[in-house]
Tab-separated table of C-alpha atoms in Angstrom:
chain	number	residue	atom	x	y	z
A	19	UNK	CA	16.358	12.748	4.674
A	20	UNK	CA	14.882	16.037	5.782
A	21	UNK	CA	13.165	17.793	8.679
A	22	UNK	CA	10.656	20.494	7.801
A	23	UNK	CA	8.390	22.712	9.886
A	24	UNK	CA	5.090	22.612	8.009
A	25	UNK	CA	3.398	24.924	10.519
A	26	UNK	CA	4.057	26.163	14.063
A	27	UNK	CA	2.364	22.992	15.347
A	28	UNK	CA	3.675	20.428	12.849
A	29	UNK	CA	7.140	18.995	12.175
A	30	UNK	CA	7.608	16.556	9.271
A	31	UNK	CA	10.614	14.228	9.269
A	32	UNK	CA	11.437	11.988	6.306
A	33	UNK	CA	13.446	8.856	7.187
A	34	UNK	CA	13.755	6.678	4.048
A	35	UNK	CA	16.387	4.221	5.334
A	36	UNK	CA	18.802	3.327	8.132
A	37	UNK	CA	21.519	2.619	5.567
A	38	UNK	CA	23.648	5.717	5.961
A	39	UNK	CA	26.278	6.685	3.420
A	40	UNK	CA	28.813	9.507	3.280
A	41	UNK	CA	26.280	11.440	1.235
A	42	UNK	CA	23.441	11.099	3.765
A	43	UNK	CA	25.267	11.079	7.101
A	44	UNK	CA	25.276	14.870	7.442
A	45	UNK	CA	21.528	14.968	6.743
A	46	UNK	CA	20.554	12.473	9.435
A	47	UNK	CA	22.954	14.081	11.910
A	48	UNK	CA	21.196	17.398	11.242
A	49	UNK	CA	17.837	15.785	12.072
A	50	UNK	CA	19.285	14.281	15.266
A	51	UNK	CA	20.611	17.695	16.314
A	52	UNK	CA	17.243	19.389	15.676
A	53	UNK	CA	15.006	16.898	17.509
A	54	UNK	CA	15.487	18.167	21.104
A	55	UNK	CA	13.921	21.480	20.066
A	56	UNK	CA	10.632	19.765	19.237
A	57	UNK	CA	9.797	17.833	22.410
A	58	UNK	CA	6.787	20.079	23.002
A	59	UNK	CA	5.756	20.650	19.381
A	60	UNK	CA	2.095	19.703	19.035
A	61	UNK	CA	2.659	17.044	16.345
A	62	UNK	CA	5.667	15.247	14.864
A	63	UNK	CA	5.228	13.154	11.707
A	64	UNK	CA	7.834	10.454	11.083
A	65	UNK	CA	7.633	9.266	7.476
A	66	UNK	CA	9.253	5.805	7.297
A	67	UNK	CA	7.467	4.574	4.177
A	68	UNK	CA	9.779	2.336	2.105
A	69	UNK	CA	12.312	2.222	4.951
A	70	UNK	CA	13.588	-1.360	4.691
A	71	UNK	CA	15.915	-0.963	7.687
A	72	UNK	CA	19.697	-0.985	7.891
A	73	UNK	CA	21.842	0.015	10.871
A	74	UNK	CA	19.456	0.123	13.853
A	75	UNK	CA	21.837	2.391	15.787
A	76	UNK	CA	20.696	5.384	13.750
A	77	UNK	CA	17.120	4.814	14.888
A	78	UNK	CA	18.323	4.576	18.473
A	79	UNK	CA	20.272	7.827	18.073
A	80	UNK	CA	17.096	9.585	16.894
A	81	UNK	CA	15.114	8.296	19.876
A	82	UNK	CA	17.864	9.284	22.312
A	83	UNK	CA	17.954	12.781	20.847
A	84	UNK	CA	14.201	13.295	21.185
A	85	UNK	CA	13.557	11.477	24.473
A	86	UNK	CA	17.066	11.777	26.069
A	87	UNK	CA	19.523	8.910	26.468
A	88	UNK	CA	18.720	8.040	30.129
A	89	UNK	CA	15.023	7.582	29.366
A	90	UNK	CA	15.666	5.507	26.238
A	91	UNK	CA	18.282	3.365	28.021
A	92	UNK	CA	15.881	2.726	30.893
A	93	UNK	CA	13.123	1.478	28.582
A	94	UNK	CA	15.482	-0.540	26.344
A	95	UNK	CA	17.019	-2.300	29.362
A	96	UNK	CA	13.562	-3.606	30.250
A	97	UNK	CA	12.523	-4.324	26.662
A	98	UNK	CA	15.645	-6.325	25.808
A	99	UNK	CA	16.386	-7.882	29.193
A	100	UNK	CA	16.337	-11.476	27.874
A	101	UNK	CA	16.830	-10.815	24.146
A	102	UNK	CA	20.130	-11.906	22.618
A	103	UNK	CA	21.767	-12.736	19.296
A	104	UNK	CA	23.382	-15.980	18.296
A	105	UNK	CA	25.932	-15.624	15.505
A	106	UNK	CA	26.762	-18.561	13.229
A	107	UNK	CA	30.504	-19.058	13.630
A	108	UNK	CA	32.315	-19.423	10.302
A	109	UNK	CA	35.367	-17.696	8.858
A	110	UNK	CA	33.182	-15.999	6.249
A	111	UNK	CA	30.805	-14.643	8.890
A	112	UNK	CA	33.702	-13.386	11.003
A	113	UNK	CA	35.054	-11.553	7.952
A	114	UNK	CA	31.629	-9.958	7.542
A	115	UNK	CA	31.660	-8.785	11.173
A	116	UNK	CA	35.188	-7.383	10.725
A	117	UNK	CA	33.719	-5.286	7.922
A	118	UNK	CA	30.967	-4.098	10.305
A	119	UNK	CA	33.647	-3.080	12.811
A	120	UNK	CA	35.546	-1.174	10.132
A	121	UNK	CA	32.421	0.719	9.075
A	122	UNK	CA	31.526	1.452	12.719
A	123	UNK	CA	34.965	2.958	13.241
A	124	UNK	CA	34.554	5.157	10.164
A	125	UNK	CA	30.999	6.278	11.038
A	126	UNK	CA	31.167	6.655	14.811
A	127	UNK	CA	34.896	6.937	15.639
A	128	UNK	CA	37.533	4.724	17.217
A	129	UNK	CA	36.435	5.551	20.780
A	130	UNK	CA	32.722	4.997	20.141
A	131	UNK	CA	30.552	2.410	21.878
A	132	UNK	CA	29.519	1.070	18.472
A	133	UNK	CA	33.108	0.297	17.450
A	134	UNK	CA	33.887	-1.198	20.856
A	135	UNK	CA	30.880	-3.542	20.610
A	136	UNK	CA	31.846	-4.601	17.089
A	137	UNK	CA	35.396	-5.354	18.218
A	138	UNK	CA	34.115	-7.463	21.109
A	139	UNK	CA	31.894	-9.363	18.694
A	140	UNK	CA	34.837	-10.137	16.407
A	141	UNK	CA	36.945	-11.306	19.355
A	142	UNK	CA	34.108	-13.448	20.728
A	143	UNK	CA	33.433	-15.121	17.372
A	144	UNK	CA	37.141	-15.790	16.815
A	145	UNK	CA	37.351	-17.421	20.244
A	146	UNK	CA	34.226	-19.473	19.514
A	147	UNK	CA	35.772	-20.647	16.226
A	148	UNK	CA	38.922	-21.687	18.060
A	149	UNK	CA	36.768	-23.611	20.545
A	150	UNK	CA	34.896	-25.263	17.636
A	151	UNK	CA	31.549	-23.774	18.689
A	152	UNK	CA	28.792	-23.531	16.095
A	153	UNK	CA	27.281	-20.354	17.590
A	154	UNK	CA	28.453	-17.354	19.566
A	155	UNK	CA	25.939	-15.733	21.892
A	156	UNK	CA	26.020	-11.956	22.178
A	157	UNK	CA	23.695	-9.535	23.913
A	158	UNK	CA	24.522	-6.287	22.147
A	159	UNK	CA	21.090	-4.665	22.063
A	160	UNK	CA	20.407	-3.624	25.650
A	161	UNK	CA	22.545	-0.885	27.136
A	162	UNK	CA	24.581	-1.289	30.282
A	163	UNK	CA	22.452	-0.734	33.437
A	164	UNK	CA	23.092	2.558	35.201
A	165	UNK	CA	23.660	1.470	38.799
A	166	UNK	CA	22.017	3.710	41.360
A	167	UNK	CA	20.433	5.991	38.800
A	168	UNK	CA	16.971	7.326	39.559
A	169	UNK	CA	14.194	6.571	37.046
A	170	UNK	CA	14.119	9.003	34.125
A	171	UNK	CA	10.949	10.757	33.043
A	172	UNK	CA	9.486	11.252	29.601
A	173	UNK	CA	9.612	14.968	28.787
A	174	UNK	CA	8.064	14.688	25.298
A	175	UNK	CA	4.507	16.007	24.987
A	176	UNK	CA	4.247	15.969	21.183
A	177	UNK	CA	1.810	13.624	19.498
A	178	UNK	CA	3.840	11.390	17.171
A	179	UNK	CA	2.409	10.056	13.913
A	180	UNK	CA	4.298	7.334	12.027
A	181	UNK	CA	3.582	6.906	8.317
A	182	UNK	CA	4.401	3.372	7.141
A	183	UNK	CA	3.670	1.013	4.259
A	184	UNK	CA	4.166	-2.617	3.286
A	185	UNK	CA	7.827	-1.947	2.468
A	186	UNK	CA	8.595	-0.727	5.983
A	187	UNK	CA	10.659	-3.513	7.532
A	188	UNK	CA	13.831	-4.778	9.162
A	189	UNK	CA	15.365	-2.576	11.831
A	190	UNK	CA	12.833	0.151	11.048
A	191	UNK	CA	10.181	-2.068	12.659
A	192	UNK	CA	12.495	-2.364	15.635
A	193	UNK	CA	12.615	1.453	15.746
A	194	UNK	CA	8.809	1.682	15.640
A	195	UNK	CA	8.420	-0.908	18.375
A	196	UNK	CA	10.873	0.918	20.631
A	197	UNK	CA	9.061	4.181	19.944
A	198	UNK	CA	5.753	2.604	21.017
A	199	UNK	CA	7.350	1.362	24.230
A	200	UNK	CA	8.879	4.775	24.951
A	201	UNK	CA	5.792	6.881	24.474
A	202	UNK	CA	2.098	6.047	24.505
A	203	UNK	CA	0.902	8.923	22.309
A	204	UNK	CA	1.939	7.311	18.991
A	205	UNK	CA	-0.363	6.781	16.024
A	206	UNK	CA	0.577	4.421	13.171
A	207	UNK	CA	-0.945	5.276	9.778
A	208	UNK	CA	-0.566	3.386	6.503
A	209	UNK	CA	-0.399	-0.203	5.348
A	210	UNK	CA	0.234	-3.480	7.104
A	211	UNK	CA	3.960	-4.132	6.915
A	212	UNK	CA	5.656	-7.173	5.436
A	213	UNK	CA	6.611	-8.144	8.970
A	214	UNK	CA	9.913	-8.936	10.557
A	215	UNK	CA	11.884	-12.105	11.147
A	216	UNK	CA	14.204	-13.647	13.742
A	217	UNK	CA	17.073	-13.659	11.241
A	218	UNK	CA	18.598	-10.216	11.516
A	219	UNK	CA	22.097	-9.745	10.089
A	220	UNK	CA	23.180	-11.127	6.755
A	221	UNK	CA	26.120	-11.055	4.370
A	222	UNK	CA	26.277	-11.027	0.560
A	223	UNK	CA	27.520	-13.916	-1.546
A	224	UNK	CA	28.126	-13.098	-5.194
A	225	UNK	CA	27.704	-16.175	-7.392
A	226	UNK	CA	30.515	-17.233	-9.774
A	227	UNK	CA	28.702	-15.766	-12.779
A	228	UNK	CA	28.991	-12.323	-11.123
A	229	UNK	CA	25.422	-11.695	-12.268
A	230	UNK	CA	23.534	-12.701	-9.109
A	231	UNK	CA	23.922	-12.412	-5.367
A	232	UNK	CA	22.573	-14.335	-2.392
A	233	UNK	CA	21.942	-12.804	1.016
A	234	UNK	CA	22.924	-15.268	3.753
A	235	UNK	CA	21.676	-14.840	7.360
A	236	UNK	CA	24.541	-14.684	9.866
A	237	UNK	CA	22.709	-14.225	13.176
A	238	UNK	CA	19.387	-15.042	14.817
A	239	UNK	CA	17.661	-13.080	17.587
A	240	UNK	CA	16.359	-15.214	20.460
A	241	UNK	CA	13.243	-14.297	22.499
A	242	UNK	CA	12.510	-11.648	19.863
A	243	UNK	CA	8.812	-12.324	19.259
A	244	UNK	CA	8.034	-12.561	22.978
A	245	UNK	CA	8.573	-8.792	23.182
A	246	UNK	CA	5.756	-7.999	20.804
A	247	UNK	CA	7.864	-7.458	17.716
A	248	UNK	CA	6.391	-7.866	14.269
A	249	UNK	CA	6.758	-11.341	12.743
A	250	UNK	CA	5.579	-12.359	9.304
A	251	UNK	CA	4.632	-15.910	8.472
A	252	UNK	CA	7.544	-18.300	8.102
A	253	UNK	CA	6.754	-19.444	4.557
A	254	UNK	CA	6.745	-15.902	3.220
A	255	UNK	CA	10.008	-15.189	4.997
A	256	UNK	CA	11.671	-18.318	3.639
A	257	UNK	CA	10.740	-17.306	0.101
A	258	UNK	CA	12.147	-13.833	0.490
A	259	UNK	CA	15.440	-14.986	1.994
A	260	UNK	CA	15.982	-17.516	-0.785
A	261	UNK	CA	15.636	-14.930	-3.514
A	262	UNK	CA	18.524	-14.604	-5.936
A	263	UNK	CA	19.079	-10.941	-6.669
A	264	UNK	CA	20.407	-9.609	-10.001
A	265	UNK	CA	23.716	-7.946	-9.248
A	266	UNK	CA	22.663	-4.623	-10.787
A	267	UNK	CA	19.728	-4.491	-8.349
A	268	UNK	CA	21.583	-5.792	-5.333
A	269	UNK	CA	22.724	-2.448	-3.883
A	270	UNK	CA	19.119	-1.414	-3.354
A	271	UNK	CA	17.453	-4.727	-2.572
A	272	UNK	CA	20.153	-6.427	-0.508
A	273	UNK	CA	20.692	-3.393	1.709
A	274	UNK	CA	17.181	-3.706	3.097
A	275	UNK	CA	17.871	-7.037	4.784
A	276	UNK	CA	21.373	-6.452	6.122
């Protein structure tokens, strides 16, 4: 991660992943803090080549920093009005979501919206399990409507260039799609991506040999493709999701489809 001023008219921002660790959190927070200064810079380059995705909330935080939260919330409310997740209700999947809640608390704090949403998800899935439901429906993507608020305006004048390649995927494609909805002056440069899929979250399953790991989808996004999101062909997606990953490669490969 880095943000660099190449010239008075050009800012270059490298965003290799949305999987944030203790080692990289300070770097992405620095980028988020710097973005408001560059609303009127002539050109901003966002390099997301090889960004396989991760926690989409970091992409949202970047957009909110550059475009302001009210403007981003206003656009996201429209974009995700009828989009929702359905979580497969099993004890193993609930345990996976508990882990998400724990990490949200560590990354964003006990009083954060992210931790509150994760807690609600755990409670909802536990109740669904008690009621013997196969799925739990959650709409956690759109923000809460701001009642009575006047429409926000886009104050960004910079031309935004996004560098991408075939490895750009997952929640990074969600970030790019939101960016396109937020601001018309966006140019995409690079390769055709591998596409996205309606299966979003997943959890790891290490096989008894301890040498391989499966990645099991835990949730599906409904009405996702109707919003113009990227979708690869189903056969290619099925092949990728059924891959068995060597355990010594799993940290890198598995993280891209969580």
